[in-house]
Amino acid sequence: MNPAVEPVLKARGLVKRYGRVTALNNADFDLYPGEILAVIGDNGAGKSSLIKAISGATNVDEGKMWLDGKPFHFNSPLEAREAGIETVYQNLALSPALSIADNMFMGREIRRSGVMGSMFKMLDNKEMQRIAREKLNELGLMTIQNINQAVETLSGGQRQGVAVARAAAFGSRVVILDEPTAALGVKESRKVLELIQDVRSRGMPIVLISHNMPHVFEVADRIHVHRLGRRLCTINPKDYTMSDAVAFMTGAQEPPAEAVAA
Amino acid sequence: MSGAESAASPKQDFEKALDQSDTSVASFDTKEKSFLDRIQHFLHGNPTMVPVIVLLASVVVFGLLAGSRFFSPFNLSLIIQQVSIIGILAAAQSLIILTAGIDLSVAAIMVLMSVISGKLAVEMGVPAPLALLVAFVGGTAAGIMNGLLVTRIKLPPFIVTLGTWNIFFALNLWLSGAQSIRSQDIDSAAPLLKFFGNNIALGSARLTYGSILMVVVFVALWYMLNKTAWGRHVYAIGDDKEAAELAGIRTDRTLVSVYALAGFVCAIGAWASIGRVGSVSPQSFYEGNLQSITAVVIGGISLFGGRGSIMGALFGALIVGVFQSGLRLAGVDVLWQVFAIGWLIIIAVAIDQWIRKVSA
Ligand SMILES: Nc1ncnc2c1ncn2[C@@H]1O[C@H](COP(=O)(O)OP(=O)(O)O)[C@@H](O)[C@H]1O
Ligand SMILES: [Mg+2]
């Protein structure tokens, strides 16, 4: 990457301990404008911990983070969201008993216009349902018949679709996706990959955590390899094969020196 | 993601390859559903139907057993009057239980606030509206105290409110000297305190203002829970607090507001209770905490949070009232009333568990 370009998101020396487990061990991170950055790594490597630190879902024990060159520290996911960072967490962060529309607008509900909205704080359910339906349609997730269906009555793939649609619809600065295609079928995964490229074409950078090497190599501009709680190296998918990437992330092969320096 | 889900995905892929297969799979699904499955799904979507059905059925059964004495307008209005205070407490309790908490202190807050307003207005000569205002502020503050202990110190609601129940009860005995304030003293010094004891006569029915107040409280809270963003957040927190936090809800702040509102509703109950009892009695409603939980549970609100309608608690309170009145009029000993309520609680929770197991 061009060192003259300021990363959108930058982190240095992140440390996160859970009791005796060190989930992040001096981890660095860079996300550049307009790129799709894939983060790969073994189970337990600390990928989710990394994005939780960035998105304000957990407090790190040590380390510094910058957004557009300015130091930041989010104390809650809400603060990250207000800064335009939308995250699809690995556990999706949906409320199972609430409807699809309720979940998509959780924390950013639309109120009625006029006195009913301003005085009586009445929600505009029709409008929220309309927008939710539209967003899911764009994602090709309209095997869902009823937007007022409780999320717990959806299949795993449909739930993931709802979470991804929510992030894509409301992200304005960065979209982070933690294993968004893990429970999806081929067709649904394809939709999510298209959506990711769609979001990028709007100029928004994306962090994609995934185990699926074909997906990663298809869409990523750069690949951040995470191992044992830290960034092992960053590689360009054009210069390496999928088996190289797997060898780095499992420790079967030492990464090249120039990739480590990046 | 779980192993079951990833194991299921190749099959989904296979289906997706066939363009029209989605719909045919779905319609096949519905044919497979048994009658019981349908009931389960229906109740899952309409959790208030269980208490409504139980209420209607019990009214019919006791009507047959006890005849016109039960069905008289006077008796039916008496039932509503008798459950009005526990009903208001159940409304406050519902708020807390929807967040997956429990509040053992609701009745203690209520009685303490009735004692405070009675002391001020009747014995210290404070104008009655001001005395009531102090009670409303006090009830809200008591709720905030519970809320802060739950969110800041991160203690389980059960423990916090078990503690504050005792604290508020002790304060109540200390302030009142365990002495009631007599009805005639209230009448002469501050009749406003007994306002909700007044009634409207409709034929032989006697609809007290307190009964109307209970319904108004439920309707207002129903609106807040179902028609405002705050209500969505309350349900989301009860459903999965961590998910709600990740989705951008200020969960702790919302929780404190829920406890504060519950405390405020208890203060409303305090005012209504003076009218209902006719005096300020520090020893009254000692079982109110558990009775309010009983009404909520029979009303189909899940103790695990996030499920059920607050209107269920109103029906739950009425069911208890109908059982007590019906069994009494049918000449059944009080102990069997208690026995019946016990079974109602267990059956209600069992049904809730079953509804929650609804499959996709
Ligand atoms: N909330 C938590 N409490 C305790 N340990 C945790 C918690 N979250 C993650 N860990 C531990 O931190 C390590 C990294 O986890 P995670 O970031 O989820 O890895 P990945 O997403 O790469 O699979 C693992 O050993 C995991 O068990
Ligand atoms: Mg993970």
Coordinates of C-alpha atoms and ligand atoms in Angstrom, one line a residue, chain A residues 42-44 46-49 90 178-179 209 211, ligand 2:
Chain A
D42 CA -7.3 -20.1 12.7
N43 CA -10.2 -20.5 15.2
G44 CA -9.2 -18.7 18.3
G46 CA -8.3 -13.5 17.9
K47 CA -10.0 -12.2 14.8
S48 CA -13.3 -11.5 16.5
S49 CA -11.5 -10.0 19.5
Q90 CA -20.2 -13.3 14.5
D178 CA -17.3 -11.2 11.0
E179 CA -17.8 -14.5 9.1
I209 CA -13.4 -11.9 8.3
H211 CA -12.7 -18.9 6.7
Ligands
MG2 MG -14.4 -15.3 15.5

